Amino acid sequence: MVSPPTRYLVFFQYFGTKYSGVMQTSNDQSVLGVQNYLEKAAQNLKPVVPIKFCISSRTDAGVHALCNSAHLDIQRAPGKPAFSEKQLIYSLNYHLKPEPIRYLNVPAMQDAAQFLLGTHDFSTFRSINSETPFQSPVRTILQADIRPSSGFLSHHYEHRGLEFWELKFRSRSFVYRQVRRMVGALVAVGQGKLTPLHIKKLLEIKDARAFPPNAMAPPSGLFLKSVEYDEADLDATVGPGE
């Protein structure tokens, strides 16, 4: 006796840059839709009937989604129990690993961030500008944390369980675009494009040209949180004209 299909509602997020939009396209097209990859991943669940994602909201080519949703029916072979929520999410994420349609691997990012702590030559993590020949690439990172954050948009998604993460760095000073490069490299680790050991190797190379292309984080998500002073700095007097 064939068991009836089980219906699931799933929430997913994606960077839309490489896709024609969220909706399915013909597989012979050069640029595919997010739905193509979702359904390809779902077939690894070995359903009796091919799984179709009914997408709730269309997005155009290049558009990202913090949280889209779809429902799908999964019919398993006789005697096979329905997937639990955790089993389904784990399996879909696993088979979407090459695609930016899944959660970042935060523990790997946290491991990688530890290599940035302390005093290092950050030549690989700086962009070249006119001042580069006159500045030392050596900097000391006092704090490199990756932790859950409330996020600016979290109040819109409380019922959907969307996670926001904050990357926080503290240092006396940074080289040009160092923070954007560190963030971009750590995100690449979270996406599985780099491993934590790659961060260590990038530090050891000491060459700005060795930084992975297109890995620098955009400036729009970067904030200067605060400027701190030592008591000695505050007590120092400055003479006229200095």
GROMACS .gro file of C-alpha atoms in nm:
model
  242
    1MET     CA    1   0.000   0.000   0.000
    2VAL     CA    2   0.139   0.338  -0.104
    3SER     CA    3   0.153   0.591   0.178
    4PRO     CA    4  -0.001   0.934   0.115
    5PRO     CA    5   0.235   1.228   0.050
    6THR     CA    6   0.338   1.455   0.335
    7ARG     CA    7   0.317   1.833   0.275
    8TYR     CA    8   0.589   2.064   0.409
    9LEU     CA    9   0.623   2.440   0.425
   10VAL     CA   10   0.987   2.547   0.394
   11PHE     CA   11   1.154   2.887   0.429
   12PHE     CA   12   1.473   2.960   0.239
   13GLN     CA   13   1.706   3.246   0.158
   14TYR     CA   14   1.939   3.308  -0.132
   15PHE     CA   15   2.177   3.550  -0.302
   16GLY     CA   16   2.012   3.600  -0.637
   17THR     CA   17   2.311   3.726  -0.837
   18LYS     CA   18   2.370   3.407  -1.038
   19TYR     CA   19   2.004   3.313  -1.094
   20SER     CA   20   1.742   3.414  -1.351
   21GLY     CA   21   1.500   3.469  -1.064
   22VAL     CA   22   1.338   3.233  -0.817
   23MET     CA   23   1.103   3.055  -1.059
   24GLN     CA   24   1.197   2.744  -1.253
   25THR     CA   25   1.339   2.779  -1.604
   26SER     CA   26   1.410   2.532  -1.882
   27ASN     CA   27   1.720   2.328  -1.796
   28ASP     CA   28   1.880   2.408  -2.132
   29GLN     CA   29   1.906   2.777  -2.045
   30SER     CA   30   2.246   2.919  -1.953
   31VAL     CA   31   2.109   3.082  -1.637
   32LEU     CA   32   1.868   2.882  -1.421
   33GLY     CA   33   1.618   2.974  -1.151
   34VAL     CA   34   1.650   2.906  -0.779
   35GLN     CA   35   1.363   2.657  -0.808
   36ASN     CA   36   1.571   2.442  -1.046
   37TYR     CA   37   1.834   2.395  -0.777
   38LEU     CA   38   1.581   2.339  -0.499
   39GLU     CA   39   1.409   2.062  -0.691
   40LYS     CA   40   1.738   1.904  -0.796
   41ALA     CA   41   1.843   1.890  -0.430
   42ALA     CA   42   1.505   1.748  -0.329
   43GLN     CA   43   1.533   1.454  -0.570
   44ASN     CA   44   1.816   1.322  -0.352
   45LEU     CA   45   1.544   1.238  -0.098
   46LYS     CA   46   1.445   0.956  -0.337
   47PRO     CA   47   1.072   1.034  -0.352
   48VAL     CA   48   0.824   0.805  -0.529
   49VAL     CA   49   0.695   1.105  -0.726
   50PRO     CA   50   0.924   1.394  -0.839
   51ILE     CA   51   0.907   1.683  -0.592
   52LYS     CA   52   0.774   2.019  -0.710
   53PHE     CA   53   0.826   2.341  -0.512
   54CYS     CA   54   0.527   2.575  -0.512
   55ILE     CA   55   0.701   2.909  -0.457
   56SER     CA   56   0.505   3.170  -0.262
   57SER     CA   57   0.666   3.485  -0.401
   58ARG     CA   58   0.838   3.557  -0.732
   59THR     CA   59   1.168   3.746  -0.746
   60ASP     CA   60   1.338   3.872  -1.062
   61ALA     CA   61   1.686   3.796  -1.190
   62GLY     CA   62   1.956   3.910  -0.951
   63VAL     CA   63   1.717   3.982  -0.664
   64HIS     CA   64   1.809   3.838  -0.323
   65ALA     CA   65   1.568   3.700  -0.063
   66LEU     CA   66   1.606   3.719   0.313
   67CYS     CA   67   1.318   3.479   0.348
   68ASN     CA   68   1.107   3.323   0.074
   69SER     CA   69   0.883   3.021   0.121
   70ALA     CA   70   0.740   2.727  -0.069
   71HIS     CA   71   0.533   2.419  -0.002
   72LEU     CA   72   0.617   2.074  -0.135
   73ASP     CA   73   0.470   1.725  -0.118
   74ILE     CA   74   0.696   1.426  -0.052
   75GLN     CA   75   0.574   1.073  -0.112
   76ARG     CA   76   0.812   0.807   0.018
   77ALA     CA   77   0.834   0.440  -0.069
   78PRO     CA   78   0.601   0.200   0.118
   79GLY     CA   79   0.715   0.148   0.477
   80LYS     CA   80   0.928   0.463   0.484
   81PRO     CA   81   0.821   0.716   0.751
   82ALA     CA   82   0.776   1.083   0.672
   83PHE     CA   83   1.081   1.304   0.711
   84SER     CA   84   1.104   1.508   1.030
   85GLU     CA   85   1.154   1.881   0.996
   86LYS     CA   86   1.520   1.853   1.100
   87GLN     CA   87   1.587   1.567   0.857
   88LEU     CA   88   1.437   1.761   0.569
   89ILE     CA   89   1.627   2.083   0.642
   90TYR     CA   90   1.957   1.902   0.692
   91SER     CA   91   1.922   1.706   0.369
   92LEU     CA   92   1.820   2.005   0.155
   93ASN     CA   93   2.101   2.219   0.296
   94TYR     CA   94   2.351   1.939   0.237
   95HIS     CA   95   2.259   1.895  -0.127
   96LEU     CA   96   2.248   2.273  -0.183
   97LYS     CA   97   2.602   2.308  -0.049
   98PRO     CA   98   2.756   2.444  -0.374
   99GLU     CA   99   2.480   2.705  -0.403
  100PRO     CA  100   2.420   3.030  -0.208
  101ILE     CA  101   2.072   2.906  -0.109
  102ARG     CA  102   2.148   2.784   0.242
  103TYR     CA  103   2.262   2.896   0.589
  104LEU     CA  104   2.627   2.993   0.640
  105ASN     CA  105   2.849   2.748   0.835
  106VAL     CA  106   2.890   2.976   1.138
  107PRO     CA  107   3.110   2.738   1.347
  108ALA     CA  108   3.365   2.724   1.062
  109MET     CA  109   3.362   3.105   1.043
  110GLN     CA  110   3.426   3.126   1.418
  111ASP     CA  111   3.719   2.886   1.386
  112ALA     CA  112   3.863   3.087   1.099
  113ALA     CA  113   3.829   3.416   1.290
  114GLN     CA  114   4.068   3.287   1.557
  115PHE     CA  115   4.354   3.295   1.305
  116LEU     CA  116   4.303   3.671   1.267
  117LEU     CA  117   4.348   3.745   1.637
  118GLY     CA  118   4.679   3.884   1.756
  119THR     CA  119   4.958   4.065   1.573
  120HIS     CA  120   5.011   3.976   1.208
  121ASP     CA  121   5.133   4.112   0.878
  122PHE     CA  122   4.801   4.181   0.706
  123SER     CA  123   4.946   4.247   0.360
  124THR     CA  124   4.705   3.998   0.201
  125PHE     CA  125   4.411   4.164   0.374
  126ARG     CA  126   4.468   4.518   0.251
  127SER     CA  127   4.387   4.688  -0.075
  128ILE     CA  128   4.662   4.880  -0.249
  129ASN     CA  129   4.643   5.259  -0.257
  130SER     CA  130   4.886   5.551  -0.280
  131GLU     CA  131   4.970   5.529   0.091
  132THR     CA  132   5.053   5.157   0.091
  133PRO     CA  133   5.433   5.198   0.043
  134PHE     CA  134   5.450   5.426   0.348
  135GLN     CA  135   5.240   5.223   0.593
  136SER     CA  136   5.330   4.912   0.788
  137PRO     CA  137   5.098   4.616   0.717
  138VAL     CA  138   5.140   4.492   1.074
  139ARG     CA  139   4.829   4.530   1.288
  140THR     CA  140   4.699   4.375   1.610
  141ILE     CA  141   4.343   4.240   1.617
  142LEU     CA  142   4.219   4.248   1.976
  143GLN     CA  143   3.873   4.108   1.905
  144ALA     CA  144   3.726   3.901   1.622
  145ASP     CA  145   3.379   3.782   1.722
  146ILE     CA  146   3.094   3.625   1.529
  147ARG     CA  147   2.778   3.614   1.734
  148PRO     CA  148   2.398   3.619   1.694
  149SER     CA  149   2.254   3.965   1.639
  150SER     CA  150   1.908   4.116   1.657
  151GLY     CA  151   1.951   4.256   1.304
  152PHE     CA  152   1.776   4.561   1.162
  153LEU     CA  153   1.504   4.354   0.996
  154SER     CA  154   1.460   4.084   1.258
  155HIS     CA  155   1.130   4.224   1.392
  156HIS     CA  156   0.976   4.153   1.050
  157TYR     CA  157   1.078   3.787   1.063
  158GLU     CA  158   1.040   3.682   1.427
  159HIS     CA  159   0.785   3.414   1.339
  160ARG     CA  160   1.007   3.271   1.065
  161GLY     CA  161   1.314   3.199   1.274
  162LEU     CA  162   1.549   3.391   1.044
  163GLU     CA  163   1.896   3.423   1.198
  164PHE     CA  164   2.115   3.736   1.188
  165TRP     CA  165   2.486   3.732   1.273
  166GLU     CA  166   2.722   4.015   1.363
  167LEU     CA  167   3.095   4.021   1.295
  168LYS     CA  168   3.283   4.249   1.532
  169PHE     CA  169   3.651   4.348   1.508
  170ARG     CA  170   3.852   4.565   1.747
  171SER     CA  171   4.200   4.701   1.684
  172ARG     CA  172   4.404   5.016   1.745
  173SER     CA  173   4.401   5.068   1.369
  174PHE     CA  174   4.332   4.884   1.044
  175VAL     CA  175   4.503   4.884   0.706
  176TYR     CA  176   4.310   5.000   0.400
  177ARG     CA  177   3.995   4.788   0.350
  178GLN     CA  178   4.121   4.528   0.599
  179VAL     CA  179   3.786   4.481   0.769
  180ARG     CA  180   3.598   4.437   0.441
  181ARG     CA  181   3.850   4.176   0.331
  182MET     CA  182   3.838   3.991   0.663
  183VAL     CA  183   3.458   3.984   0.657
  184GLY     CA  184   3.448   3.867   0.296
  185ALA     CA  185   3.698   3.589   0.364
  186LEU     CA  186   3.506   3.469   0.671
  187VAL     CA  187   3.178   3.468   0.479
  188ALA     CA  188   3.350   3.261   0.207
  189VAL     CA  189   3.441   3.013   0.481
  190GLY     CA  190   3.079   3.003   0.592
  191GLN     CA  191   2.970   2.932   0.234
  192GLY     CA  192   3.222   2.651   0.200
  193LYS     CA  193   3.430   2.833  -0.063
  194LEU     CA  194   3.728   2.852   0.175
  195THR     CA  195   3.830   2.652   0.481
  196PRO     CA  196   3.948   2.801   0.813
  197LEU     CA  197   4.305   2.698   0.724
  198HIS     CA  198   4.282   2.910   0.410
  199ILE     CA  199   4.265   3.217   0.636
  200LYS     CA  200   4.587   3.112   0.806
  201LYS     CA  201   4.755   3.058   0.470
  202LEU     CA  202   4.641   3.396   0.339
  203LEU     CA  203   4.806   3.563   0.639
  204GLU     CA  204   5.128   3.372   0.576
  205ILE     CA  205   5.143   3.463   0.205
  206LYS     CA  206   5.159   3.839   0.281
  207ASP     CA  207   5.060   3.942  -0.070
  208ALA     CA  208   4.750   4.149  -0.151
  209ARG     CA  209   4.731   3.984  -0.494
  210ALA     CA  210   4.670   3.646  -0.328
  211PHE     CA  211   4.336   3.753  -0.183
  212PRO     CA  212   4.049   3.560  -0.350
  213PRO     CA  213   3.887   3.766  -0.627
  214ASN     CA  214   3.544   3.913  -0.553
  215ALA     CA  215   3.563   3.804  -0.187
  216MET     CA  216   3.577   4.153  -0.036
  217ALA     CA  217   3.257   4.242   0.150
  218PRO     CA  218   3.062   4.545   0.021
  219PRO     CA  219   3.081   4.865   0.228
  220SER     CA  220   2.705   4.886   0.283
  221GLY     CA  221   2.704   4.645   0.577
  222LEU     CA  222   3.004   4.796   0.756
  223PHE     CA  223   2.966   5.016   1.064
  224LEU     CA  224   3.217   5.206   1.275
  225LYS     CA  225   3.076   5.123   1.616
  226SER     CA  226   3.294   5.333   1.846
  227VAL     CA  227   3.632   5.495   1.902
  228GLU     CA  228   3.810   5.427   2.230
  229TYR     CA  229   4.084   5.630   2.401
  230ASP     CA  230   4.339   5.534   2.665
  231GLU     CA  231   4.351   5.759   2.968
  232ALA     CA  232   4.707   5.852   2.870
  233ASP     CA  233   4.584   5.975   2.532
  234LEU     CA  234   4.321   6.193   2.695
  235ASP     CA  235   4.571   6.344   2.940
  236ALA     CA  236   4.820   6.433   2.669
  237THR     CA  237   4.844   6.805   2.598
  238VAL     CA  238   4.887   6.945   2.251
  239GLY     CA  239   5.069   7.272   2.196
  240PRO     CA  240   4.963   7.551   1.959
  241GLY     CA  241   4.989   7.456   1.597
  242GLU     CA  242   5.034   7.086   1.669
   0.00000   0.00000   0.00000
